[in-house]
Each structure stands twice: as structure tokens, then as C-alpha cells.
Amino acid sequence: MRHKSHGGGSCFLHFIYIKMIDKQIVADVVRDAIANTDAFLVEVTVSPANEINVEIDSPTGVDIDACADITHKIESALDRDVEDYELTVGSAGLTAPFKVAGQYLKNLGNEVEVLTKDGRKLCGVLTDYNEAAGEFTIEVQKKVKLEGKKRPEMVVEPVALKVDECKSVKYLLKFK
């Protein structure tokens, strides 16, 4: 909004109106574009300045051609003469926190890092994900003093967690 004074005590208000792009329209276009693939939509965000960010993922990976195809389909669905926007289409980051069920399912059998809302940090192998229940299971290694043994031994223990009790869950990238 700009305020401009023109003397004589009169005041004129000028409003600059930017129509915000409908996030649901973009999400629908993306879902149509990936309908016959193994890709899935992670997130669509649209800022007040019409900066559109689309994140997709796939169990087999996301290549540049898939991103370019989705970009073209979004551009053909939106009219730049009516709505000016900036568009970014890419894959979800390798170590970005999981946002959708597909990311949990893609990472079954992989090592993940979990930060819980109560401050715990757990690392283990993601062994189960139940979308309906909103929970997942990881297997963590811990040292335990077993009966009849002189030294503690490493054992694998399953830990069930609720998705909504976690700050973040993400793929654990290790360098050897």
C-alpha cells in the first residue's frame, strides 16, 4: 500500500493488489503430472510474493527430466499475464525431515535420525510405518548387561514412536 498526498488536505490511498496463486491448483497439476509414475508429492508452498516451491520424491529417485516436465505442466496451467510468479520444482532433500507417508515408506530398511519433542535423539533402522495409526518403529542398538555375562553387549531393540510426538525424522547420512 502506498499513501500519496496531493495538497489541499485531500488524501488518496493507492492499493497494489497481487493475486496469490492457489496452492491447491498447483498441487492438483503436480498430482496429475505424476499420476502414472512412482513419484509422490511432498509439499507445495506459495509465498505471498507468489514464489511457488514444489517438492517431489520417489523410491527410485527424481531426475531433472521429471522436474522439467512438472514445471512445464504448471506453467501451462498458470497464466503469467494474470499472475506473476517464480517457480521452483525439485526433489525433497536427502536429509530433509520427512513430511509425508511416502518418505517413510521409501526409507523402510534405512537408518534414520529421530528428534522427539521431549528432547531425545534416536538413531536406528526404520522397520515399520503405519500411516493410519500415525506411528513408526525403528530398531536401535544399545548396550545391555545380560544376565550371566560379564560385559554389556550390543542388542537391537524396537522403539515404537508416534509421528506427532517427533520434531523431525530424517534419513541418516553417514560418511565412512
Backbone as a printed PyTorch tensor [residue, N CA C, xyz], in Angstrom:
tensor([[[  0.8500,  -1.1680,   0.0000],
         [  0.0000,   0.0000,   0.0000],
         [  0.8960,   1.2310,   0.0000]],

        [[  0.5160,   2.1970,  -0.7930],
         [  1.2330,   3.4530,  -0.8710],
         [  0.2920,   4.5880,  -0.5160]],

        [[  0.7850,   5.5460,   0.1980],
         [ -0.0200,   6.7240,   0.5300],
         [  0.6120,   7.9110,  -0.1840]],

        [[ -0.2270,   8.6870,  -0.8740],
         [  0.2780,   9.8400,  -1.6110],
         [ -0.5700,  11.0530,  -1.2720]],

        [[  0.0490,  12.1170,  -0.9020],
         [ -0.6840,  13.3440,  -0.5840],
         [ -0.6390,  14.2670,  -1.7880]],

        [[ -1.7760,  14.9050,  -2.1120],
         [ -1.8560,  15.8080,  -3.2560],
         [ -2.2300,  17.2210,  -2.8210]],

        [[ -1.8100,  17.6560,  -1.6770],
         [ -2.1030,  19.0140,  -1.2280],
         [ -3.5890,  19.2350,  -0.9800]],

        [[ -3.9460,  20.3950,  -0.4780],
         [ -5.3350,  20.7530,  -0.2490],
         [ -6.0200,  19.8860,   0.7850]],

        [[ -5.2800,  19.1700,   1.5750],
         [ -5.8490,  18.3580,   2.6360],
         [ -6.4590,  17.0480,   2.1710]],

        [[ -6.5040,  16.7890,   0.8690],
         [ -7.0700,  15.5250,   0.3770],
         [ -6.0530,  14.4040,   0.4980]],

        [[ -6.5590,  13.2470,   0.7050],
         [ -5.6950,  12.0760,   0.8270],
         [ -6.2020,  11.0010,  -0.1310]],

        [[ -5.3270,  10.4080,  -0.8880],
         [ -5.6810,   9.3060,  -1.7780],
         [ -4.8880,   8.0860,  -1.3530]],

        [[ -5.5460,   6.9780,  -1.2880],
         [ -4.8660,   5.7260,  -0.9850],
         [ -4.8240,   4.8930,  -2.2550]],

        [[ -3.6660,   4.3970,  -2.5800],
         [ -3.4980,   3.5210,  -3.7370],
         [ -3.1390,   2.1300,  -3.2100]],

        [[ -3.8450,   1.1420,  -3.6750],
         [ -3.5650,  -0.2270,  -3.2680],
         [ -2.9570,  -0.9780,  -4.4370]],

        [[ -1.9140,  -1.7010,  -4.1700],
         [ -1.3310,  -2.6000,  -5.1570],
         [ -1.7950,  -4.0000,  -4.7770]],

        [[ -2.5380,  -4.5950,  -5.6740],
         [ -3.1290,  -5.8970,  -5.3820],
         [ -2.3870,  -6.9810,  -6.1410]],

        [[ -1.8680,  -7.9310,  -5.4170],
         [ -1.2230,  -9.0910,  -6.0240],
         [ -2.0940, -10.2910,  -5.7190]],

        [[ -2.5720, -10.9220,  -6.7570],
         [ -3.3970, -12.1080,  -6.5780],
         [ -2.4790, -13.2780,  -6.2380]],

        [[ -2.7460, -13.8830,  -5.0880],
         [ -1.9220, -15.0130,  -4.6680],
         [ -2.3840, -16.2740,  -5.3900]],

        [[ -1.4380, -17.0190,  -5.8800],
         [ -1.7200, -18.2530,  -6.6130],
         [ -2.2680, -19.2960,  -5.6530]],

        [[ -3.2740, -20.0170,  -6.1070],
         [ -3.9250, -21.0430,  -5.3030],
         [ -3.0410, -22.2940,  -5.2270]],

        [[ -2.5940, -22.5850,  -4.0390],
         [ -1.7260, -23.7390,  -3.7860],
         [ -2.3830, -25.0470,  -4.2230]],

        [[ -3.6840, -25.1520,  -4.0380],
         [ -4.4000, -26.3860,  -4.3830],
         [ -4.3780, -26.6410,  -5.8920]],

        [[ -4.4680, -25.5750,  -6.6790],
         [ -4.4030, -25.7250,  -8.1390],
         [ -3.0410, -26.2950,  -8.5320]],

        [[ -1.9790, -25.7640,  -7.9550],
         [ -0.6260, -26.2470,  -8.2520],
         [ -0.4890, -27.7090,  -7.8180]],

        [[ -0.9640, -28.0370,  -6.6250],
         [ -0.8770, -29.4180,  -6.1300],
         [ -1.6340, -30.3770,  -7.0470]],

        [[ -2.8100, -29.9670,  -7.5230],
         [ -3.5880, -30.8190,  -8.4300],
         [ -2.8540, -31.0490,  -9.7470]],

        [[ -2.2250, -30.0130, -10.2850],
         [ -1.4610, -30.1360, -11.5290],
         [ -0.3000, -31.1090, -11.3220]],

        [[  0.3900, -30.9940, -10.1940],
         [  1.5200, -31.8850,  -9.9040],
         [  1.0310, -33.3230,  -9.7650]],

        [[ -0.0490, -33.5320,  -9.0290],
         [ -0.5750, -34.8920,  -8.8600],
         [ -0.9520, -35.5070, -10.2060]],

        [[ -1.5520, -34.7110, -11.0880],
         [ -1.8810, -35.2070, -12.4320],
         [ -0.6110, -35.5550, -13.2040]],

        [[  0.4180, -34.7200, -13.0750],
         [  1.6710, -34.9230, -13.8050],
         [  2.4080, -36.1900, -13.3710]],

        [[  2.2510, -36.5700, -12.1060],
         [  2.9850, -37.7410, -11.5940],
         [  2.0920, -38.9680, -11.4150]],

        [[  0.8540, -38.8760, -11.8980],
         [ -0.1450, -39.9270, -11.6600],
         [  0.3030, -41.3230, -12.0860]],

        [[  0.9710, -41.4810, -13.1900],
         [  1.3590, -42.8120, -13.6780],
         [  2.8320, -43.1110, -13.4390]],

        [[  3.3700, -42.5350, -12.3800],
         [  4.7740, -42.7570, -12.0180],
         [  4.8340, -43.2340, -10.5690]],

        [[  6.0330, -43.5360, -10.1040],
         [  6.1750, -43.8990,  -8.6900],
         [  6.4710, -42.6770,  -7.8180]],

        [[  6.4720, -41.4970,  -8.4270],
         [  6.7460, -40.2590,  -7.6910],
         [  5.5390, -39.8730,  -6.8370]],

        [[  5.8080, -39.1040,  -5.7980],
         [  4.7440, -38.6010,  -4.9360],
         [  5.0550, -37.1630,  -4.5420]],

        [[  3.9980, -36.4230,  -4.2600],
         [  4.1230, -35.0260,  -3.8730],
         [  4.4760, -34.9400,  -2.3950]],

        [[  5.5230, -34.2030,  -2.0920],
         [  5.9170, -33.9830,  -0.7060],
         [  5.2790, -32.6990,  -0.1870]],

        [[  5.4370, -31.6130,  -0.9410],
         [  4.9060, -30.3390,  -0.4530],
         [  4.8380, -29.3070,  -1.5690]],

        [[  3.8270, -28.4720,  -1.4960],
         [  3.7170, -27.2820,  -2.3380],
         [  3.5800, -26.0990,  -1.3980]],

        [[  4.4140, -25.0930,  -1.5940],
         [  4.2730, -23.8540,  -0.8340],
         [  4.1580, -22.7020,  -1.8200]],

        [[  3.3680, -21.7080,  -1.4510],
         [  3.2270, -20.4910,  -2.2400],
         [  3.3510, -19.3230,  -1.2660]],

        [[  4.3610, -18.4990,  -1.4720],
         [  4.5660, -17.3480,  -0.5950],
         [  3.6350, -16.2140,  -1.0070]],

        [[  3.4620, -15.2110,  -0.1510],
         [  2.6490, -14.0480,  -0.5260],
         [  3.1690, -13.3380,  -1.7840]],

        [[  4.4530, -13.5030,  -2.0930],
         [  5.0420, -12.8950,  -3.2900],
         [  4.9390, -13.8360,  -4.4990]],

        [[  4.1120, -14.8830,  -4.3930],
         [  3.9100, -15.8780,  -5.4530],
         [  5.1870, -16.6240,  -5.8380]],

        [[  5.9760, -16.9460,  -4.8400],
         [  7.1200, -17.8280,  -5.0410],
         [  6.6150, -19.2410,  -4.7660]],

        [[  6.5400, -20.0370,  -5.8190],
         [  5.9960, -21.3900,  -5.7240],
         [  7.1560, -22.3630,  -5.5980]],

        [[  7.0880, -23.2140,  -4.5710],
         [  8.1040, -24.2470,  -4.3830],
         [  7.3980, -25.5930,  -4.3430]],

        [[  7.7990, -26.4980,  -5.2310],
         [  7.2150, -27.8290,  -5.3120],
         [  8.3050, -28.8500,  -4.9980]],

        [[  8.0130, -29.7200,  -4.0230],
         [  8.9380, -30.8080,  -3.6750],
         [  8.2660, -32.1310,  -4.0090]],

        [[  8.9870, -32.9590,  -4.7590],
         [  8.5040, -34.3050,  -5.0650],
         [  9.5640, -35.2930,  -4.6260]],

        [[  9.1760, -36.5550,  -4.5550],
         [ 10.1250, -37.6040,  -4.2010],
         [  9.6670, -38.8800,  -4.8790]],

        [[ 10.5070, -39.8920,  -4.8340],
         [ 10.2120, -41.1670,  -5.4620],
         [ 11.1250, -42.2310,  -4.8700]],

        [[ 10.6330, -43.4630,  -4.7320],
         [ 11.5030, -44.5410,  -4.2470],
         [ 12.6960, -44.7910,  -5.1650]],

        [[ 12.5460, -44.4490,  -6.4430],
         [ 13.6310, -44.6740,  -7.4060],
         [ 14.4150, -43.4090,  -7.7150]],

        [[ 14.1210, -42.3250,  -7.0350],
         [ 14.8340, -41.0720,  -7.2540],
         [ 14.1000, -40.1560,  -8.2140]],

        [[ 14.4700, -38.8970,  -8.1900],
         [ 13.8480, -37.8730,  -9.0320],
         [ 14.9170, -37.3170,  -9.9590]],

        [[ 14.6320, -37.3460, -11.2600],
         [ 15.6190, -36.8100, -12.1980],
         [ 15.1800, -35.4530, -12.7440]],

        [[ 16.0930, -34.8030, -13.4250],
         [ 15.8490, -33.4560, -13.9350],
         [ 14.7160, -33.4470, -14.9590]],

        [[ 14.5710, -34.5260, -15.7410],
         [ 13.5050, -34.5780, -16.7420],
         [ 12.1240, -34.5620, -16.0820]],

        [[ 11.9790, -35.2650, -14.9720],
         [ 10.7000, -35.2720, -14.2500],
         [ 10.3820, -33.8730, -13.7310]],

        [[ 11.3830, -33.1950, -13.1880],
         [ 11.1840, -31.8290, -12.6830],
         [ 10.8190, -30.8780, -13.8200]],

        [[ 11.4900, -31.0200, -14.9590],
         [ 11.2100, -30.1590, -16.1140],
         [  9.7900, -30.4000, -16.6270]],

        [[  9.3630, -31.6500, -16.6830],
         [  8.0120, -31.9890, -17.1400],
         [  6.9600, -31.3540, -16.2210]],

        [[  7.1510, -31.4760, -14.9270],
         [  6.2110, -30.8830, -13.9680],
         [  6.2090, -29.3630, -14.0970]],

        [[  7.3870, -28.7710, -14.2600],
         [  7.4930, -27.3220, -14.4380],
         [  6.6610, -26.8680, -15.6390]],

        [[  6.8030, -27.5570, -16.7670],
         [  6.0530, -27.1900, -17.9780],
         [  4.5490, -27.3190, -17.7660]],

        [[  4.1240, -28.3510, -17.0630],
         [  2.6910, -28.5480, -16.8250],
         [  2.1240, -27.4570, -15.9050]],

        [[  2.8940, -27.0550, -14.8990],
         [  2.4460, -25.9700, -14.0200],
         [  2.3800, -24.6650, -14.8140]],

        [[  3.4220, -24.4020, -15.6030],
         [  3.4480, -23.1700, -16.3920],
         [  2.2910, -23.1060, -17.3830]],

        [[  1.8840, -24.2470, -17.9350],
         [  0.7680, -24.2330, -18.8800],
         [ -0.5760, -24.0610, -18.1590]],

        [[ -0.6250, -24.3870, -16.8690],
         [ -1.8650, -24.2410, -16.0970],
         [ -2.0310, -22.8360, -15.5170]],

        [[ -0.9290, -22.0990, -15.3830],
         [ -0.9800, -20.7490, -14.8150],
         [ -0.7230, -19.7240, -15.9130]],

        [[ -1.4080, -18.6090, -15.8590],
         [ -1.2760, -17.5530, -16.8550],
         [ -0.3850, -16.4520, -16.3030]],

        [[  0.8160, -16.3180, -16.8560],
         [  1.7600, -15.2940, -16.3900],
         [  1.2520, -13.8750, -16.6330]],

        [[  0.3350, -13.7120, -17.5870],
         [ -0.2230, -12.3780, -17.8340],
         [ -1.1530, -11.9570, -16.7060]],

        [[ -1.7070, -12.9390, -16.0070],
         [ -2.6250, -12.6540, -14.9070],
         [ -1.8910, -12.7150, -13.5670]],

        [[ -1.0290, -13.7000, -13.4280],
         [ -0.3360, -13.9270, -12.1610],
         [  1.1640, -14.0690, -12.4100]],

        [[  1.9290, -13.1350, -11.8900],
         [  3.3740, -13.2290, -11.9910],
         [  3.8550, -14.1310, -10.8560]],

        [[  4.7650, -15.0390, -11.1510],
         [  5.2340, -15.9610, -10.1270],
         [  6.6480, -16.4250, -10.4210]],

        [[  7.2560, -16.9730,  -9.3940],
         [  8.5610, -17.6240,  -9.5020],
         [  8.3230, -19.0820,  -9.1490]],

        [[  8.8610, -20.0000,  -9.9460],
         [  8.5710, -21.4170,  -9.7690],
         [  9.8470, -22.2220,  -9.5980]],

        [[  9.8670, -23.0580,  -8.5580],
         [ 10.9610, -24.0000,  -8.3330],
         [ 10.3550, -25.3820,  -8.1380]],

        [[ 10.8170, -26.3430,  -8.9270],
         [ 10.3850, -27.7340,  -8.7900],
         [ 11.6340, -28.5690,  -8.5580]],

        [[ 11.6270, -29.3610,  -7.4880],
         [ 12.7970, -30.1820,  -7.1960],
         [ 12.4470, -31.3540,  -6.3060]],

        [[ 13.4550, -32.1410,  -6.0310],
         [ 13.2470, -33.2880,  -5.1490],
         [ 13.4350, -32.8590,  -3.7040]],

        [[ 12.7870, -33.5850,  -2.8290],
         [ 12.9590, -33.3360,  -1.4000],
         [ 14.4190, -33.6240,  -1.0590]],

        [[ 15.0080, -32.8320,  -0.2150],
         [ 16.4050, -33.0200,   0.1470],
         [ 16.6510, -34.3730,   0.8090]],

        [[ 17.7960, -34.9460,   0.5350],
         [ 18.1510, -36.2630,   1.0530],
         [ 18.0670, -36.3230,   2.5700]],

        [[ 18.4930, -35.2520,   3.2260],
         [ 18.4860, -35.2570,   4.6900],
         [ 17.4310, -34.3200,   5.2710]],

        [[ 16.4530, -33.9380,   4.4470],
         [ 15.3590, -33.0940,   4.9380],
         [ 14.3930, -33.9410,   5.7620]],

        [[ 13.7580, -33.3540,   6.7640],
         [ 12.7840, -34.1080,   7.5650],
         [ 11.6410, -34.6480,   6.7070]],

        [[ 11.1620, -35.8310,   7.0680],
         [ 10.0460, -36.4570,   6.3670],
         [  8.7840, -35.6360,   6.6260]],

        [[  7.9830, -35.4770,   5.5710],
         [  6.7370, -34.7220,   5.6790],
         [  5.5180, -35.5510,   5.3230]],

        [[  5.7100, -36.5920,   4.5060],
         [  4.5760, -37.3920,   4.0310],
         [  4.8850, -38.8820,   4.1500]],

        [[  3.8210, -39.6790,   4.0970],
         [  3.9340, -41.1330,   4.2450],
         [  4.9240, -41.7410,   3.2580]],

        [[  4.9190, -41.2630,   2.0220],
         [  5.8110, -41.8170,   1.0020],
         [  7.2710, -41.7770,   1.4000]],

        [[  7.6590, -40.7620,   2.1530],
         [  9.0570, -40.6620,   2.5840],
         [  9.3980, -41.7220,   3.6280]],

        [[  8.4530, -42.0160,   4.5160],
         [  8.6700, -43.0880,   5.4940],
         [  8.7730, -44.4210,   4.7660]],

        [[  7.8360, -44.6580,   3.8560],
         [  7.8050, -45.9310,   3.1300],
         [  9.0520, -46.1120,   2.2720]],

        [[  9.5060, -45.0410,   1.6460],
         [ 10.7180, -45.0810,   0.8180],
         [ 11.9400, -45.4720,   1.6590]],

        [[ 11.9370, -45.0820,   2.9120],
         [ 13.1140, -45.2840,   3.7590],
         [ 13.0270, -46.4910,   4.6840]],

        [[ 12.0290, -47.3580,   4.4840],
         [ 11.9880, -48.6000,   5.2640],
         [ 13.2770, -49.3660,   5.0130]],

        [[ 13.9290, -49.7980,   6.0730],
         [ 15.2050, -50.5060,   5.9630],
         [ 16.4110, -49.6050,   6.0100]],

        [[ 16.2000, -48.2900,   5.9770],
         [ 17.3070, -47.3320,   6.0540],
         [ 17.4510, -46.8050,   7.4740]],

        [[ 18.6430, -46.3200,   7.7600],
         [ 18.8960, -45.7240,   9.0660],
         [ 18.3540, -44.2920,   9.0720]],

        [[ 17.6490, -43.9420,  10.1520],
         [ 17.0650, -42.6210,  10.2940],
         [ 17.4690, -42.0020,  11.6310]],

        [[ 17.3510, -40.6830,  11.6730],
         [ 17.5900, -39.9290,  12.9040],
         [ 16.2610, -39.3290,  13.3260]],

        [[ 15.9010, -39.5290,  14.5800],
         [ 14.6390, -39.0510,  15.1130],
         [ 14.9230, -38.0780,  16.2570]],

        [[ 14.3150, -36.8970,  16.1740],
         [ 14.3630, -35.9490,  17.2830],
         [ 12.9530, -35.8710,  17.8420]],

        [[ 12.7880, -36.2650,  19.0960],
         [ 11.4640, -36.2650,  19.7050],
         [ 11.1860, -34.9070,  20.3470]],

        [[  9.9200, -34.6270,  20.5710],
         [  9.5360, -33.3490,  21.1860],
         [  9.9790, -33.2700,  22.6370]],

        [[ 10.2460, -34.4240,  23.2730],
         [ 10.7360, -34.3970,  24.6560],
         [ 12.2610, -34.3330,  24.7340]],

        [[ 12.9200, -34.1000,  23.5770],
         [ 14.3610, -33.8530,  23.5840],
         [ 15.2540, -35.0470,  23.3100]],

        [[ 14.6990, -36.2190,  23.0840],
         [ 15.5370, -37.3830,  22.8020],
         [ 15.9820, -37.3860,  21.3450]],

        [[ 17.1770, -37.9090,  21.1200],
         [ 17.6840, -38.1140,  19.7640],
         [ 17.9620, -39.6090,  19.6280]],

        [[ 17.2820, -40.2330,  18.6650],
         [ 17.4280, -41.6660,  18.4460],
         [ 17.8920, -41.9120,  17.0190]],

        [[ 18.7670, -42.8720,  16.8530],
         [ 19.2010, -43.2910,  15.5270],
         [ 18.9710, -44.7810,  15.4260]],

        [[ 18.3730, -45.1980,  14.3360],
         [ 18.1160, -46.6170,  14.1530],
         [ 17.5570, -46.8870,  12.7750]],

        [[ 17.2970, -48.1510,  12.5130],
         [ 16.7700, -48.5710,  11.2190],
         [ 15.2410, -48.4940,  11.2510]],

        [[ 14.6800, -47.8130,  10.2790],
         [ 13.2270, -47.7030,  10.1590],
         [ 12.6870, -49.0540,   9.6820]],

        [[ 11.9000, -49.7120,  10.5180],
         [ 11.4340, -51.0650,  10.1910],
         [  9.9460, -51.1430,   9.8950]],

        [[  9.1630, -50.1410,  10.3070],
         [  7.7310, -50.2050,  10.0840],
         [  7.1550, -48.7920,  10.0810]],

        [[  6.1170, -48.6050,   9.2540],
         [  5.3900, -47.3410,   9.2330],
         [  3.9110, -47.6590,   9.0670]],

        [[  3.0860, -47.0970,   9.9520],
         [  1.6500, -47.3100,   9.8970],
         [  0.9940, -45.9360,   9.7730]],

        [[  0.6090, -45.5930,   8.5440],
         [  0.0330, -44.2640,   8.2940],
         [ -1.2670, -44.0690,   9.0590]],

        [[ -2.1240, -45.0830,   9.0710],
         [ -3.4330, -44.9660,   9.7360],
         [ -3.2790, -44.6740,  11.2240]],

        [[ -2.2990, -45.3030,  11.8500],
         [ -2.0720, -45.1020,  13.2860],
         [ -1.1650, -43.9000,  13.5660]],

        [[ -0.5170, -43.3850,  12.5240],
         [  0.3900, -42.2520,  12.7230],
         [  1.6060, -42.6210,  13.5370]],

        [[  2.1350, -43.8260,  13.2970],
         [  3.2980, -44.2670,  14.0770],
         [  4.2740, -45.0500,  13.2080]],

        [[  5.4780, -45.1830,  13.7300],
         [  6.5240, -45.9250,  13.0410],
         [  7.4060, -46.6040,  14.0830]],

        [[  8.2020, -47.5430,  13.6200],
         [  9.1010, -48.2780,  14.5120],
         [ 10.5120, -48.2080,  13.9610]],

        [[ 11.4540, -47.9580,  14.8550],
         [ 12.8730, -48.0530,  14.4910],
         [ 13.5280, -49.0640,  15.4070]],

        [[ 14.5730, -49.6950,  14.8950],
         [ 15.3740, -50.6000,  15.7230],
         [ 16.6500, -49.8750,  16.0870]],

        [[ 16.8770, -49.7250,  17.3930],
         [ 18.0720, -49.0460,  17.8850],
         [ 18.9910, -50.0510,  18.5600]],

        [[ 20.2700, -49.7750,  18.4870],
         [ 21.2440, -50.6110,  19.1880],
         [ 21.5660, -49.9700,  20.5210]],

        [[ 21.6170, -50.8090,  21.5500],
         [ 22.0160, -50.2880,  22.8520],
         [ 22.7920, -51.3480,  23.6060]],

        [[ 23.6460, -50.8520,  24.4930],
         [ 24.4240, -51.7640,  25.3340],
         [ 23.5750, -52.1800,  26.5160]],

        [[ 23.5270, -53.4980,  26.7430],
         [ 22.7290, -54.0420,  27.8310],
         [ 23.5570, -55.0870,  28.5590]],

        [[ 23.4740, -55.0470,  29.8760],
         [ 24.1490, -56.0580,  30.7000],
         [ 23.2130, -57.2520,  30.7670]],

        [[ 23.5770, -58.3050,  30.0480],
         [ 22.7650, -59.5100,  30.0180],
         [ 23.1110, -60.4130,  31.1960]],

        [[ 22.1050, -61.0760,  31.6970],
         [ 22.3000, -61.9810,  32.8290],
         [ 23.2930, -63.0750,  32.4490]],

        [[ 24.2490, -63.3030,  33.3370],
         [ 25.2510, -64.3330,  33.1120],
         [ 26.4400, -63.8700,  32.2900]],

        [[ 26.4460, -62.6330,  31.8530],
         [ 27.5500, -62.0870,  31.0480],
         [ 28.3100, -61.0780,  31.8920]],

        [[ 29.6420, -61.0620,  31.7020],
         [ 30.4740, -60.1400,  32.4620],
         [ 30.4250, -58.7310,  31.8820]],

        [[ 30.3260, -58.6300,  30.5700],
         [ 30.3550, -57.3200,  29.9220],
         [ 29.0200, -57.0260,  29.2500]],

        [[ 28.6900, -55.7450,  29.1670],
         [ 27.4700, -55.3850,  28.4140],
         [ 27.6510, -55.7530,  26.9380]],

        [[ 26.5620, -56.1200,  26.3180],
         [ 26.5960, -56.4680,  24.8980],
         [ 25.6170, -55.5880,  24.1400]],

        [[ 25.8890, -55.4130,  22.8460],
         [ 25.0020, -54.6410,  21.9880],
         [ 23.8110, -55.5140,  21.6110]],

        [[ 22.6220, -54.9720,  21.8100],
         [ 21.3970, -55.6560,  21.4050],
         [ 20.5620, -54.6810,  20.5710]],

        [[ 19.7220, -55.2350,  19.7290],
         [ 18.8190, -54.4240,  18.9140],
         [ 17.4540, -54.4450,  19.5820]],

        [[ 16.9070, -53.2540,  19.7530],
         [ 15.6260, -53.1270,  20.4410],
         [ 14.6710, -52.2770,  19.5960]],

        [[ 13.4570, -52.7630,  19.3480],
         [ 12.5000, -51.9380,  18.6010],
         [ 11.9420, -50.8170,  19.4870]],

        [[ 11.7660, -49.6460,  18.8730],
         [ 11.1910, -48.4990,  19.5690],
         [ 10.0510, -47.9720,  18.7020]],

        [[  8.8370, -48.0200,  19.2440],
         [  7.6620, -47.5040,  18.5370],
         [  7.4710, -46.0370,  18.8970]],

        [[  7.2270, -45.2090,  17.8870],
         [  7.0640, -43.7670,  18.0950],
         [  5.8670, -43.2530,  17.3120]],

        [[  5.2130, -42.2470,  17.8550],
         [  4.1280, -41.5530,  17.1580],
         [  4.7400, -40.4120,  16.3390]],

        [[  4.2840, -40.2590,  15.1080],
         [  4.7980, -39.1990,  14.2440],
         [  4.6100, -37.8370,  14.8950]],

        [[  3.4420, -37.5960,  15.5170],
         [  3.1710, -36.2800,  16.0980],
         [  3.9270, -36.0150,  17.3980]],

        [[  4.6580, -36.9970,  17.8940],
         [  5.4980, -36.8050,  19.0820],
         [  6.9450, -36.5060,  18.7030]],

        [[  7.1900, -36.3650,  17.4020],
         [  8.5490, -36.1400,  16.9080],
         [  8.6760, -34.7620,  16.2810]],

        [[  9.8020, -34.0990,  16.5760],
         [ 10.1120, -32.8320,  15.9210],
         [ 10.5040, -33.1010,  14.4860]],

        [[ 11.3360, -34.1330,  14.2850],
         [ 11.7600, -34.4620,  12.9300],
         [ 12.1970, -35.9260,  12.8550]],

        [[ 12.0190, -36.4700,  11.6650],
         [ 12.5100, -37.7980,  11.3160],
         [ 13.1500, -37.6220,   9.9570]],

        [[ 14.3930, -38.0540,   9.8100],
         [ 15.0660, -37.8920,   8.5250],
         [ 16.0740, -39.0010,   8.2880]],

        [[ 16.3850, -39.1890,   7.0220],
         [ 17.3740, -40.1700,   6.6020],
         [ 18.7010, -39.8060,   7.2460]],

        [[ 19.3900, -40.8040,   7.7670],
         [ 20.6850, -40.5580,   8.4150],
         [ 21.7930, -40.8400,   7.4020]],

        [[ 22.4390, -39.7900,   6.9760],
         [ 23.5190, -39.8890,   6.0020],
         [ 24.8110, -40.0650,   6.7770]],

        [[ 25.5020, -41.1700,   6.4840],
         [ 26.7750, -41.4390,   7.1730],
         [ 27.9060, -41.4740,   6.1610]],

        [[ 29.0310, -40.9440,   6.5580],
         [ 30.2350, -40.9910,   5.7390],
         [ 31.2140, -41.9400,   6.4090]],

        [[ 31.7640, -42.8430,   5.6250],
         [ 32.6960, -43.8300,   6.2160],
         [ 34.0950, -43.5560,   5.7800]]])
